[in-house]
PDB file of C-alpha atoms in Angstrom:
ATOM      1  CA  UNK A   1       0.000   0.000   0.000  1.00 81.00           C
ATOM      2  CA  UNK A   2       1.399   3.362  -1.070  1.00 88.00           C
ATOM      3  CA  UNK A   3       1.127   6.359   1.285  1.00 89.00           C
ATOM      4  CA  UNK A   4       1.715  10.103   0.980  1.00 91.00           C
ATOM      5  CA  UNK A   5       3.772  10.092   4.182  1.00 87.00           C
ATOM      6  CA  UNK A   6       6.280   7.738   5.732  1.00 85.00           C
ATOM      7  CA  UNK A   7       6.918   7.033   9.384  1.00 82.00           C
ATOM      8  CA  UNK A   8      10.608   6.311   9.756  1.00 80.00           C
ATOM      9  CA  UNK A   9      12.839   7.205  12.654  1.00 72.00           C
ATOM     10  CA  UNK A  10      16.303   7.548  11.220  1.00 76.00           C
ATOM     11  CA  UNK A  11      18.430   9.911   9.182  1.00 79.00           C
ATOM     12  CA  UNK A  12      17.127   8.034   6.136  1.00 86.00           C
ATOM     13  CA  UNK A  13      14.004  10.212   6.441  1.00 86.00           C
ATOM     14  CA  UNK A  14      15.970  13.267   5.209  1.00 87.00           C
ATOM     15  CA  UNK A  15      17.055  11.337   2.114  1.00 90.00           C
ATOM     16  CA  UNK A  16      13.536  10.053   1.476  1.00 92.00           C
ATOM     17  CA  UNK A  17      12.019  13.534   1.559  1.00 91.00           C
ATOM     18  CA  UNK A  18      14.681  15.181  -0.624  1.00 92.00           C
ATOM     19  CA  UNK A  19      13.138  16.325  -3.942  1.00 92.00           C
ATOM     20  CA  UNK A  20      16.507  17.115  -5.532  1.00 92.00           C
ATOM     21  CA  UNK A  21      19.013  14.736  -7.077  1.00 91.00           C
ATOM     22  CA  UNK A  22      20.157  12.110  -4.587  1.00 93.00           C
ATOM     23  CA  UNK A  23      22.892  10.921  -6.929  1.00 93.00           C
ATOM     24  CA  UNK A  24      24.451  14.400  -7.051  1.00 91.00           C
ATOM     25  CA  UNK A  25      24.241  14.637  -3.260  1.00 91.00           C
ATOM     26  CA  UNK A  26      25.810  11.182  -2.854  1.00 93.00           C
ATOM     27  CA  UNK A  27      28.643  12.105  -5.237  1.00 92.00           C
ATOM     28  CA  UNK A  28      29.652  14.806  -2.769  1.00 90.00           C
ATOM     29  CA  UNK A  29      30.172  12.356   0.098  1.00 91.00           C
ATOM     30  CA  UNK A  30      31.032   8.987  -1.484  1.00 93.00           C
ATOM     31  CA  UNK A  31      32.175   7.274  -4.673  1.00 95.00           C
ATOM     32  CA  UNK A  32      28.954   6.854  -6.670  1.00 95.00           C
ATOM     33  CA  UNK A  33      28.623   3.906  -9.019  1.00 96.00           C
ATOM     34  CA  UNK A  34      25.571   3.067 -11.132  1.00 96.00           C
ATOM     35  CA  UNK A  35      25.267  -0.449 -12.533  1.00 95.00           C
ATOM     36  CA  UNK A  36      22.553  -1.135 -15.131  1.00 94.00           C
ATOM     37  CA  UNK A  37      20.446  -4.241 -14.447  1.00 92.00           C
ATOM     38  CA  UNK A  38      19.427  -6.366 -17.403  1.00 78.00           C
ATOM     39  CA  UNK A  39      15.765  -5.629 -18.024  1.00 72.00           C
ATOM     40  CA  UNK A  40      12.756  -7.049 -19.799  1.00 65.00           C
ATOM     41  CA  UNK A  41       9.711  -5.005 -20.640  1.00 61.00           C
ATOM     42  CA  UNK A  42       7.462  -7.698 -19.221  1.00 62.00           C
ATOM     43  CA  UNK A  43       8.713  -6.835 -15.723  1.00 77.00           C
ATOM     44  CA  UNK A  44       6.531  -3.727 -15.464  1.00 84.00           C
ATOM     45  CA  UNK A  45       4.621  -3.705 -12.163  1.00 87.00           C
ATOM     46  CA  UNK A  46       0.912  -2.958 -11.951  1.00 85.00           C
ATOM     47  CA  UNK A  47       1.301   0.271  -9.963  1.00 85.00           C
ATOM     48  CA  UNK A  48       3.703   1.590 -12.639  1.00 87.00           C
ATOM     49  CA  UNK A  49       1.399   0.575 -15.475  1.00 86.00           C
ATOM     50  CA  UNK A  50      -1.540   2.372 -13.838  1.00 87.00           C
ATOM     51  CA  UNK A  51       0.229   5.718 -14.291  1.00 88.00           C
ATOM     52  CA  UNK A  52      -0.042   5.337 -18.062  1.00 87.00           C
ATOM     53  CA  UNK A  53      -3.773   4.699 -18.565  1.00 81.00           C
ATOM     54  CA  UNK A  54      -4.336   1.646 -20.741  1.00 75.00           C
ATOM     55  CA  UNK A  55      -0.842   1.300 -22.201  1.00 83.00           C
ATOM     56  CA  UNK A  56       0.198  -2.347 -22.446  1.00 81.00           C
ATOM     57  CA  UNK A  57       3.400  -3.523 -20.737  1.00 79.00           C
ATOM     58  CA  UNK A  58       5.014  -4.309 -24.072  1.00 83.00           C
ATOM     59  CA  UNK A  59       4.641  -0.625 -25.020  1.00 89.00           C
ATOM     60  CA  UNK A  60       6.518   0.571 -21.925  1.00 90.00           C
ATOM     61  CA  UNK A  61      10.271   1.079 -21.603  1.00 92.00           C
ATOM     62  CA  UNK A  62      11.996  -0.035 -18.393  1.00 93.00           C
ATOM     63  CA  UNK A  63      15.405   1.021 -17.074  1.00 94.00           C
ATOM     64  CA  UNK A  64      16.706  -0.608 -13.895  1.00 94.00           C
ATOM     65  CA  UNK A  65      19.912   0.222 -12.041  1.00 96.00           C
ATOM     66  CA  UNK A  66      21.695  -0.601  -8.819  1.00 96.00           C
ATOM     67  CA  UNK A  67      23.328   2.342  -7.098  1.00 96.00           C
ATOM     68  CA  UNK A  68      26.455   1.902  -4.992  1.00 96.00           C
ATOM     69  CA  UNK A  69      28.246   4.307  -2.651  1.00 95.00           C
ATOM     70  CA  UNK A  70      31.811   3.378  -1.752  1.00 94.00           C
ATOM     71  CA  UNK A  71      31.185  -0.124  -3.177  1.00 94.00           C
ATOM     72  CA  UNK A  72      28.116  -0.739  -0.950  1.00 94.00           C
ATOM     73  CA  UNK A  73      24.708  -1.254  -2.604  1.00 96.00           C
ATOM     74  CA  UNK A  74      22.478   1.536  -1.329  1.00 95.00           C
ATOM     75  CA  UNK A  75      19.590   1.688  -3.817  1.00 96.00           C
ATOM     76  CA  UNK A  76      17.751  -0.011  -6.616  1.00 96.00           C
ATOM     77  CA  UNK A  77      16.026   2.376  -9.031  1.00 96.00           C
ATOM     78  CA  UNK A  78      13.693   1.785 -11.950  1.00 95.00           C
ATOM     79  CA  UNK A  79      12.283   4.190 -14.479  1.00 95.00           C
ATOM     80  CA  UNK A  80       9.252   3.344 -16.610  1.00 94.00           C
ATOM     81  CA  UNK A  81       7.821   5.340 -19.493  1.00 94.00           C
ATOM     82  CA  UNK A  82       5.909   4.699 -22.725  1.00 94.00           C
ATOM     83  CA  UNK A  83       8.244   3.597 -25.527  1.00 93.00           C
ATOM     84  CA  UNK A  84       6.732   6.207 -27.857  1.00 93.00           C
ATOM     85  CA  UNK A  85       8.306   8.933 -25.640  1.00 94.00           C
ATOM     86  CA  UNK A  86      11.756   7.643 -26.604  1.00 94.00           C
ATOM     87  CA  UNK A  87      11.429   9.515 -29.913  1.00 92.00           C
ATOM     88  CA  UNK A  88      11.326  12.888 -28.161  1.00 89.00           C
ATOM     89  CA  UNK A  89      12.954  14.361 -25.060  1.00 90.00           C
ATOM     90  CA  UNK A  90      13.126  11.025 -23.247  1.00 94.00           C
ATOM     91  CA  UNK A  91      15.370   9.400 -25.918  1.00 93.00           C
ATOM     92  CA  UNK A  92      18.349  10.373 -23.721  1.00 93.00           C
ATOM     93  CA  UNK A  93      17.367   7.746 -21.171  1.00 93.00           C
ATOM     94  CA  UNK A  94      18.516   4.949 -23.480  1.00 92.00           C
ATOM     95  CA  UNK A  95      22.030   6.394 -23.557  1.00 92.00           C
ATOM     96  CA  UNK A  96      22.466   6.848 -19.799  1.00 93.00           C
ATOM     97  CA  UNK A  97      24.090   3.439 -19.170  1.00 92.00           C
ATOM     98  CA  UNK A  98      25.955   3.995 -15.874  1.00 94.00           C
ATOM     99  CA  UNK A  99      24.931   7.639 -15.468  1.00 95.00           C
ATOM    100  CA  UNK A 100      22.115   8.796 -13.168  1.00 95.00           C
ATOM    101  CA  UNK A 101      18.630   9.711 -14.360  1.00 95.00           C
ATOM    102  CA  UNK A 102      19.344  13.079 -12.715  1.00 94.00           C
ATOM    103  CA  UNK A 103      21.542  13.942 -15.702  1.00 93.00           C
ATOM    104  CA  UNK A 104      18.327  14.189 -17.732  1.00 93.00           C
ATOM    105  CA  UNK A 105      15.566  15.263 -15.368  1.00 93.00           C
ATOM    106  CA  UNK A 106      17.367  17.967 -13.426  1.00 90.00           C
ATOM    107  CA  UNK A 107      18.993  19.637 -16.444  1.00 82.00           C
ATOM    108  CA  UNK A 108      15.782  21.341 -17.623  1.00 80.00           C
ATOM    109  CA  UNK A 109      13.787  23.649 -15.364  1.00 83.00           C
ATOM    110  CA  UNK A 110      10.500  22.830 -17.134  1.00 88.00           C
ATOM    111  CA  UNK A 111      10.543  19.231 -15.885  1.00 93.00           C
ATOM    112  CA  UNK A 112       8.194  18.881 -12.937  1.00 94.00           C
ATOM    113  CA  UNK A 113       8.590  16.250 -10.242  1.00 96.00           C
ATOM    114  CA  UNK A 114       5.471  15.012  -8.470  1.00 96.00           C
ATOM    115  CA  UNK A 115       5.162  14.568  -4.737  1.00 96.00           C
ATOM    116  CA  UNK A 116       6.415  11.257  -3.394  1.00 96.00           C
ATOM    117  CA  UNK A 117       4.440   8.144  -2.538  1.00 95.00           C
ATOM    118  CA  UNK A 118       6.052   5.831   0.001  1.00 95.00           C
ATOM    119  CA  UNK A 119       5.874   2.155   0.758  1.00 90.00           C
ATOM    120  CA  UNK A 120       7.247   0.126   3.623  1.00 86.00           C
ATOM    121  CA  UNK A 121       8.900  -3.164   2.632  1.00 85.00           C
ATOM    122  CA  UNK A 122       6.978  -6.412   2.547  1.00 87.00           C
ATOM    123  CA  UNK A 123       8.384  -9.835   1.633  1.00 84.00           C
ATOM    124  CA  UNK A 124       5.635 -10.361  -0.930  1.00 85.00           C
ATOM    125  CA  UNK A 125       5.735  -7.132  -2.908  1.00 87.00           C
ATOM    126  CA  UNK A 126       7.216  -6.980  -6.402  1.00 88.00           C
ATOM    127  CA  UNK A 127      10.132  -4.795  -5.367  1.00 89.00           C
ATOM    128  CA  UNK A 128      11.229  -7.162  -2.580  1.00 89.00           C
ATOM    129  CA  UNK A 129      11.004 -10.142  -4.928  1.00 88.00           C
ATOM    130  CA  UNK A 130      13.060  -8.271  -7.536  1.00 88.00           C
ATOM    131  CA  UNK A 131      15.764  -7.339  -4.984  1.00 90.00           C
ATOM    132  CA  UNK A 132      16.010 -10.948  -3.766  1.00 88.00           C
ATOM    133  CA  UNK A 133      16.733 -12.083  -7.336  1.00 88.00           C
ATOM    134  CA  UNK A 134      19.696  -9.675  -7.455  1.00 89.00           C
ATOM    135  CA  UNK A 135      21.454 -11.651  -4.676  1.00 87.00           C
ATOM    136  CA  UNK A 136      22.801  -8.668  -2.775  1.00 90.00           C
ATOM    137  CA  UNK A 137      24.444  -9.936   0.417  1.00 83.00           C
ATOM    138  CA  UNK A 138      23.478  -8.334   3.749  1.00 83.00           C
ATOM    139  CA  UNK A 139      21.046  -5.999   2.029  1.00 89.00           C
ATOM    140  CA  UNK A 140      17.666  -5.229   3.528  1.00 91.00           C
ATOM    141  CA  UNK A 141      15.016  -2.880   2.123  1.00 92.00           C
ATOM    142  CA  UNK A 142      14.193   0.022   4.445  1.00 92.00           C
ATOM    143  CA  UNK A 143      11.746   1.986   2.293  1.00 93.00           C
ATOM    144  CA  UNK A 144      10.529   2.586  -1.254  1.00 94.00           C
ATOM    145  CA  UNK A 145       9.487   5.879  -2.782  1.00 95.00           C
ATOM    146  CA  UNK A 146       7.920   6.707  -6.108  1.00 96.00           C
ATOM    147  CA  UNK A 147       7.477   9.914  -8.076  1.00 97.00           C
ATOM    148  CA  UNK A 148       6.901  11.010 -11.650  1.00 96.00           C
ATOM    149  CA  UNK A 149       8.834  13.429 -13.816  1.00 97.00           C
ATOM    150  CA  UNK A 150       6.774  15.300 -16.369  1.00 95.00           C
ATOM    151  CA  UNK A 151       8.137  17.000 -19.483  1.00 93.00           C
ATOM    152  CA  UNK A 152       5.225  18.743 -21.194  1.00 91.00           C
ATOM    153  CA  UNK A 153       2.601  15.940 -21.215  1.00 90.00           C
ATOM    154  CA  UNK A 154       5.088  13.063 -21.140  1.00 94.00           C
ATOM    155  CA  UNK A 155       5.584  11.336 -17.798  1.00 94.00           C
ATOM    156  CA  UNK A 156       8.178   8.907 -16.528  1.00 96.00           C
ATOM    157  CA  UNK A 157       7.779   7.006 -13.243  1.00 96.00           C
ATOM    158  CA  UNK A 158      10.795   6.645 -10.975  1.00 97.00           C
ATOM    159  CA  UNK A 159      10.734   4.112  -8.146  1.00 96.00           C
ATOM    160  CA  UNK A 160      13.650   4.086  -5.712  1.00 96.00           C
ATOM    161  CA  UNK A 161      14.234   1.290  -3.209  1.00 95.00           C
ATOM    162  CA  UNK A 162      16.467   2.274  -0.278  1.00 94.00           C
ATOM    163  CA  UNK A 163      18.686  -0.365   1.336  1.00 94.00           C
ATOM    164  CA  UNK A 164      20.023  -0.560   4.892  1.00 92.00           C
ATOM    165  CA  UNK A 165      23.519   0.494   3.680  1.00 90.00           C
ATOM    166  CA  UNK A 166      22.043   3.922   2.960  1.00 88.00           C
ATOM    167  CA  UNK A 167      22.070   4.631   6.689  1.00 84.00           C
ATOM    168  CA  UNK A 168      25.877   4.642   6.604  1.00 84.00           C
ATOM    169  CA  UNK A 169      25.794   7.848   4.540  1.00 83.00           C
ATOM    170  CA  UNK A 170      25.658  11.213   6.272  1.00 77.00           C
ATOM    171  CA  UNK A 171      22.996  13.577   4.999  1.00 69.00           C
ATOM    172  CA  UNK A 172      24.542  17.000   4.519  1.00 63.00           C
ATOM    173  CA  UNK A 173      22.308  20.030   3.933  1.00 61.00           C
ATOM    174  CA  UNK A 174      23.169  22.075   0.914  1.00 53.00           C
TER     175      UNK A 174
END
């Protein structure tokens, strides 16, 4: 169940509520590494599909990455958008490889980010099942957040799954 707020008592809360680029912020305090995960379009989750009224999974593009800070896995992130958007502004997403989505969405002022939805981990949800398949040792999900980025009328959904290693990072204002 997705919620507008999250109850979490740790410094992770500051990261979860940050509307700016987390990857840029992490770069300032640790060695950031982004590893693309092999993806299949059929792995689109229902809550992501619902954002794009009646578009079939096979017509959606999926990008999945693991994000590391100082060689520790701290996040799993996935971006979903209709494939037809790849002909316009969003074509840059296919060329990101090991670069952050922030390189696209925070470069233009006209791109609007929605408010966050949050989800506490559950062993049975799609995100937990996906993380288990990645075989990350000593990694536990602490929270998941989701938002959309809108360029004109074209939206992309970003879901970020925060791991327990994230708590080792200091949140610095600025």
